[in-house]
mmCIF file of C-alpha atoms in Angstrom:
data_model
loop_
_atom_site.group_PDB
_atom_site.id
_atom_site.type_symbol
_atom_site.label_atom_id
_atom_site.label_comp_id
_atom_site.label_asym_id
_atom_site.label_seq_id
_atom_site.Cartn_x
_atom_site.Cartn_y
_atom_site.Cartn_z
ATOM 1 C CA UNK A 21 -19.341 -195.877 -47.423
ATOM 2 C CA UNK A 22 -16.612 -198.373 -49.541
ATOM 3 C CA UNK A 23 -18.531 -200.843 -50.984
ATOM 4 C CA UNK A 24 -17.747 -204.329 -49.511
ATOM 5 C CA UNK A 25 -16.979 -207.488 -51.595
ATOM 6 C CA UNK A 26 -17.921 -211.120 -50.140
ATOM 7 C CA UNK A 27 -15.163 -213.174 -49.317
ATOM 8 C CA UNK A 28 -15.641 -216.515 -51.241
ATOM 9 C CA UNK A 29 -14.669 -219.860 -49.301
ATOM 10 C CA UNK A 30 -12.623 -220.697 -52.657
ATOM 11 C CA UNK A 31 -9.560 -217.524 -51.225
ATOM 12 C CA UNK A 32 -6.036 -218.336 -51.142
ATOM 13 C CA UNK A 33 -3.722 -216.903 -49.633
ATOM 14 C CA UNK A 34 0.182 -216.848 -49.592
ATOM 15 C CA UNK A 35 2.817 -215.792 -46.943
ATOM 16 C CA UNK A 36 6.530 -214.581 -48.201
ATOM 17 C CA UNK A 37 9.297 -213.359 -46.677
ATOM 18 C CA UNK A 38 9.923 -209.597 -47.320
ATOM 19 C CA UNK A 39 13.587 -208.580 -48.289
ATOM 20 C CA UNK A 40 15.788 -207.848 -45.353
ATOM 21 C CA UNK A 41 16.665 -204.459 -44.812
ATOM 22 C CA UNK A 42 13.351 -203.323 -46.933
ATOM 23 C CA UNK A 43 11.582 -201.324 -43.707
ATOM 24 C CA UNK A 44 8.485 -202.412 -44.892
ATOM 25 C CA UNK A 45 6.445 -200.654 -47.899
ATOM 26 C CA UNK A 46 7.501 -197.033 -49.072
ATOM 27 C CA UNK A 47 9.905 -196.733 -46.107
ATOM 28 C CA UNK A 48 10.806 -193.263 -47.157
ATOM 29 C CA UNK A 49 7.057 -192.309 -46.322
ATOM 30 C CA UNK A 50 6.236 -194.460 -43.276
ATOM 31 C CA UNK A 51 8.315 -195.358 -40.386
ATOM 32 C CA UNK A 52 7.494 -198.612 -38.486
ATOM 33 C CA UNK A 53 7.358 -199.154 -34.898
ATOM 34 C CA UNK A 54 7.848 -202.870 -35.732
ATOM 35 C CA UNK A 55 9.384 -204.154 -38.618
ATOM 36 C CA UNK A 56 7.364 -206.773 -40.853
ATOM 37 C CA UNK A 57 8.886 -209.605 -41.791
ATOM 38 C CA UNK A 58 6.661 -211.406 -44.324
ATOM 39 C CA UNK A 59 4.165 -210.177 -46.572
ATOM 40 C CA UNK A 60 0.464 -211.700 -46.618
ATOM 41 C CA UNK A 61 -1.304 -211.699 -49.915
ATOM 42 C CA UNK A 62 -4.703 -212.929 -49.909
ATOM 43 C CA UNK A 63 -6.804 -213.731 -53.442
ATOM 44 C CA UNK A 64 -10.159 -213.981 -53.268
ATOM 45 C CA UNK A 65 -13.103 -214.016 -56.196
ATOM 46 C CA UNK A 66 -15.455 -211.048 -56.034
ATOM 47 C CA UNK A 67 -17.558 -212.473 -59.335
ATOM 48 C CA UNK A 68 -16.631 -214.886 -62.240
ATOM 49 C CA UNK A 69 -13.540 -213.330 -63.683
ATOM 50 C CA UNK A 70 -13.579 -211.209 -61.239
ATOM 51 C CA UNK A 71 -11.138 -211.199 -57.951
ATOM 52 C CA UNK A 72 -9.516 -208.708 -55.563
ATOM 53 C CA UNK A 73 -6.519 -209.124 -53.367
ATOM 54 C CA UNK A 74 -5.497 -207.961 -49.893
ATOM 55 C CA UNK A 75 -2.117 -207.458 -49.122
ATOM 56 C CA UNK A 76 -0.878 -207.261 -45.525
ATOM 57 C CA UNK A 77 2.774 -206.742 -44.031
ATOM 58 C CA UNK A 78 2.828 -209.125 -41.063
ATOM 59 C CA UNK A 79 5.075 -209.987 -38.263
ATOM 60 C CA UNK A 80 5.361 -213.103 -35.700
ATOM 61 C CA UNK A 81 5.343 -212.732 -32.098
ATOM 62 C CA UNK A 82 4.972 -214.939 -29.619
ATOM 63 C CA UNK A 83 3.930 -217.439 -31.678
ATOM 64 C CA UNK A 84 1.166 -215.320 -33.389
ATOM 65 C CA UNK A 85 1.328 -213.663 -36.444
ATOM 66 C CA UNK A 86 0.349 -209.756 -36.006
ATOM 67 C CA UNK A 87 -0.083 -207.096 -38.623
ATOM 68 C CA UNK A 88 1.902 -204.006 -38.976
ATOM 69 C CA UNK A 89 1.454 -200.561 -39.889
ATOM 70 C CA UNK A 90 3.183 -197.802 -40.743
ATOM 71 C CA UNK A 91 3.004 -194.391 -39.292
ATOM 72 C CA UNK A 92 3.451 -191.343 -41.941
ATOM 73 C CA UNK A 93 6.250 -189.363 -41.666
ATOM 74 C CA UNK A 94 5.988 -185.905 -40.924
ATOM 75 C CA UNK A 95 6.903 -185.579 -44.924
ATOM 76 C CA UNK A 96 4.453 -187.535 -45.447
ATOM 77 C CA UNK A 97 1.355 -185.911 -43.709
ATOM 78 C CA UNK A 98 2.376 -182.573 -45.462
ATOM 79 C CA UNK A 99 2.702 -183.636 -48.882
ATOM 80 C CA UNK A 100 -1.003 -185.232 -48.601
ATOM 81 C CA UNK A 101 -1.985 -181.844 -46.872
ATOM 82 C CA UNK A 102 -1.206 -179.856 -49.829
ATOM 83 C CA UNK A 103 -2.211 -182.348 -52.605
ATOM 84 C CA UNK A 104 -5.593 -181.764 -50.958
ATOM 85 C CA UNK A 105 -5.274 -178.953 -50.679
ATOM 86 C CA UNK A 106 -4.532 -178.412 -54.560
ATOM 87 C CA UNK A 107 -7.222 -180.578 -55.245
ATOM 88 C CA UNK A 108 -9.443 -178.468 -53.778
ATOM 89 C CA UNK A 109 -8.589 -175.561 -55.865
ATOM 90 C CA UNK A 110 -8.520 -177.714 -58.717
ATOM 91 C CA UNK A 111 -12.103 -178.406 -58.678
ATOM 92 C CA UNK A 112 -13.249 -174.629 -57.773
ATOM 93 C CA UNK A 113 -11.619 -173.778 -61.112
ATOM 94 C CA UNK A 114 -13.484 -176.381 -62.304
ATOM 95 C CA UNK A 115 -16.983 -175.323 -61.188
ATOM 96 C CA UNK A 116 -16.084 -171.523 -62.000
ATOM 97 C CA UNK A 117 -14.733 -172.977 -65.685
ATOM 98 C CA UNK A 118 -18.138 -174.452 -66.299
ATOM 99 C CA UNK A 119 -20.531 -171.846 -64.693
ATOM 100 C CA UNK A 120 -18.965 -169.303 -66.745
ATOM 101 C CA UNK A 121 -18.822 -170.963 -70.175
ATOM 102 C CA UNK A 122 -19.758 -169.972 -73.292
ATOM 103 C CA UNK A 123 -23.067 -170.831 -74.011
ATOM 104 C CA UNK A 124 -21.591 -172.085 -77.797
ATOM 105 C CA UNK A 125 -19.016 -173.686 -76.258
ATOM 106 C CA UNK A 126 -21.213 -175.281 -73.617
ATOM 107 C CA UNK A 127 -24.582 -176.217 -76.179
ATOM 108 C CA UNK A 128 -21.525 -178.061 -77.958
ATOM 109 C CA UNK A 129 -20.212 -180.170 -75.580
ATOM 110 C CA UNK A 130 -23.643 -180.906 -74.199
ATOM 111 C CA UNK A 131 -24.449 -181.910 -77.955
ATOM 112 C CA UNK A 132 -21.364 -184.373 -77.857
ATOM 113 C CA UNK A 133 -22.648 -185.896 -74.501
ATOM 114 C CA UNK A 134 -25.966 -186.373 -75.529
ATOM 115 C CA UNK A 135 -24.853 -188.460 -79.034
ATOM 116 C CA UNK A 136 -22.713 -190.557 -76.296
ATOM 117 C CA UNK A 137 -19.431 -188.967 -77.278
ATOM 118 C CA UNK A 138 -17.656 -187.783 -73.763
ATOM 119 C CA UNK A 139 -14.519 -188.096 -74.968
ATOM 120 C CA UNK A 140 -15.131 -186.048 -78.089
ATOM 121 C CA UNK A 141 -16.956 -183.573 -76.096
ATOM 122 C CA UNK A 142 -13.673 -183.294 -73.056
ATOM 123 C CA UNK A 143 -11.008 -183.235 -76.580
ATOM 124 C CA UNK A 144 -13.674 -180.334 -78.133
ATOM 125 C CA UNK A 145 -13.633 -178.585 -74.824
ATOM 126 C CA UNK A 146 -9.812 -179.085 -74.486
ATOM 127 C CA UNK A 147 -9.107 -177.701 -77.558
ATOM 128 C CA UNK A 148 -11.327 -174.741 -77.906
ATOM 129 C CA UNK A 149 -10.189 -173.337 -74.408
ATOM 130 C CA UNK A 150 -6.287 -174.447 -74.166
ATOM 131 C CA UNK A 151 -6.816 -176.332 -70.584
ATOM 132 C CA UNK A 152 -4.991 -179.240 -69.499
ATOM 133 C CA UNK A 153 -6.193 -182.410 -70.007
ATOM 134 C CA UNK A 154 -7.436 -183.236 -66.559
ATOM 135 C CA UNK A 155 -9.114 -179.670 -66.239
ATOM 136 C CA UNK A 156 -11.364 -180.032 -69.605
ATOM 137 C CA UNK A 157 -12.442 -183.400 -68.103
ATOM 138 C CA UNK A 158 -13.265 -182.179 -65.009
ATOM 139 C CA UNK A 159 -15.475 -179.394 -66.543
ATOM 140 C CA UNK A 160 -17.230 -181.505 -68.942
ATOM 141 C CA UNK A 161 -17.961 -183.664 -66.060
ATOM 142 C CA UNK A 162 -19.324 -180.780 -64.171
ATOM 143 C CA UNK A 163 -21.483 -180.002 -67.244
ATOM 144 C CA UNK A 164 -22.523 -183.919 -67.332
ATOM 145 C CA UNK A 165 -23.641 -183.451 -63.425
ATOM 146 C CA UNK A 166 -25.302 -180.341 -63.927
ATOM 147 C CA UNK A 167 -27.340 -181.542 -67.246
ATOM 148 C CA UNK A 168 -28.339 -184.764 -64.950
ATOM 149 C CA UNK A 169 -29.670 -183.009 -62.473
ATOM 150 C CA UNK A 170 -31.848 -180.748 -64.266
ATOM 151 C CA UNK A 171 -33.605 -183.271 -66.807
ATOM 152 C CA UNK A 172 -34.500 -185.844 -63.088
ATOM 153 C CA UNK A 173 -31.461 -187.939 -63.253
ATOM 154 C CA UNK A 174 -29.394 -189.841 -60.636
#
């Protein structure tokens, strides 16, 4: 479930024209039924310092204004079909990396984690196997989850 931030009475908001001719946002993935017009931005504090902002594409009709969405583009849904897809197979080569690790490799990395040094421990792992940058993190991770779970935590 998203976590949900309280709206403080203190928001502002702001309504702008978008350029003609735009299509609304990332027209060459979406295509609108209905074009927006304006944009709606709306700031609001989540914390001190701290604020988020929600930003809606809007239209008026009959003397309402009415939000608009875009509908993917065929393109669109398949390109999200296979980056899930890859994802997926991204993190089963994780979990195989780090269930078949050295146990050197892997007492050394859990050494680095348990100083406090993750980043030394992904860069170790990174360099001592060749992987990509993303894949070493994902695997120390993995090694971070499974070391969690076996001494009680989270």
């Amino acid at each position: 479930m998203p976590k949900q931030s309280k709206i403080s009475p203190g928001y502002r908001w702001n309504i702008s024209p978008m350029p003609v001719g735009t299509g609304g946002w990332f027209p060459n993935k979406f295509d609108y039924p209905v074009q927006p017009t304006h944009q709606l931005s709306i700031d609001f504090d989540t914390a001190p310092n701290r604020s988020e902002v929600l930003m809606l594409q809007v239209v008026r009709y009959r003397n309402e204004w009415r939000e608009v969405s875009g509908c993917p583009k065929a393109s669109t849904i398949l390109e999200a079909r296979r980056a899930a897809k890859a994802r997926g197979q991204q993190e089963e080569r994780i979990r195989n990396l780090a269930a078949n690790i050295s146990s050197k490799l892997k007492g050394e990395v859990l050494q680095r984690l348990a100083d406090g040094r993750k980043i030394d421990a992904i860069l170790h792992y990174r360099n001592a196997t060749n992987e990509d940058l993303a894949i070493a993190k994902g695997v120390v991770e993995q090694l971070m989850q499974e070391a969690e779970a076996r001494n009680g935590k989270k």
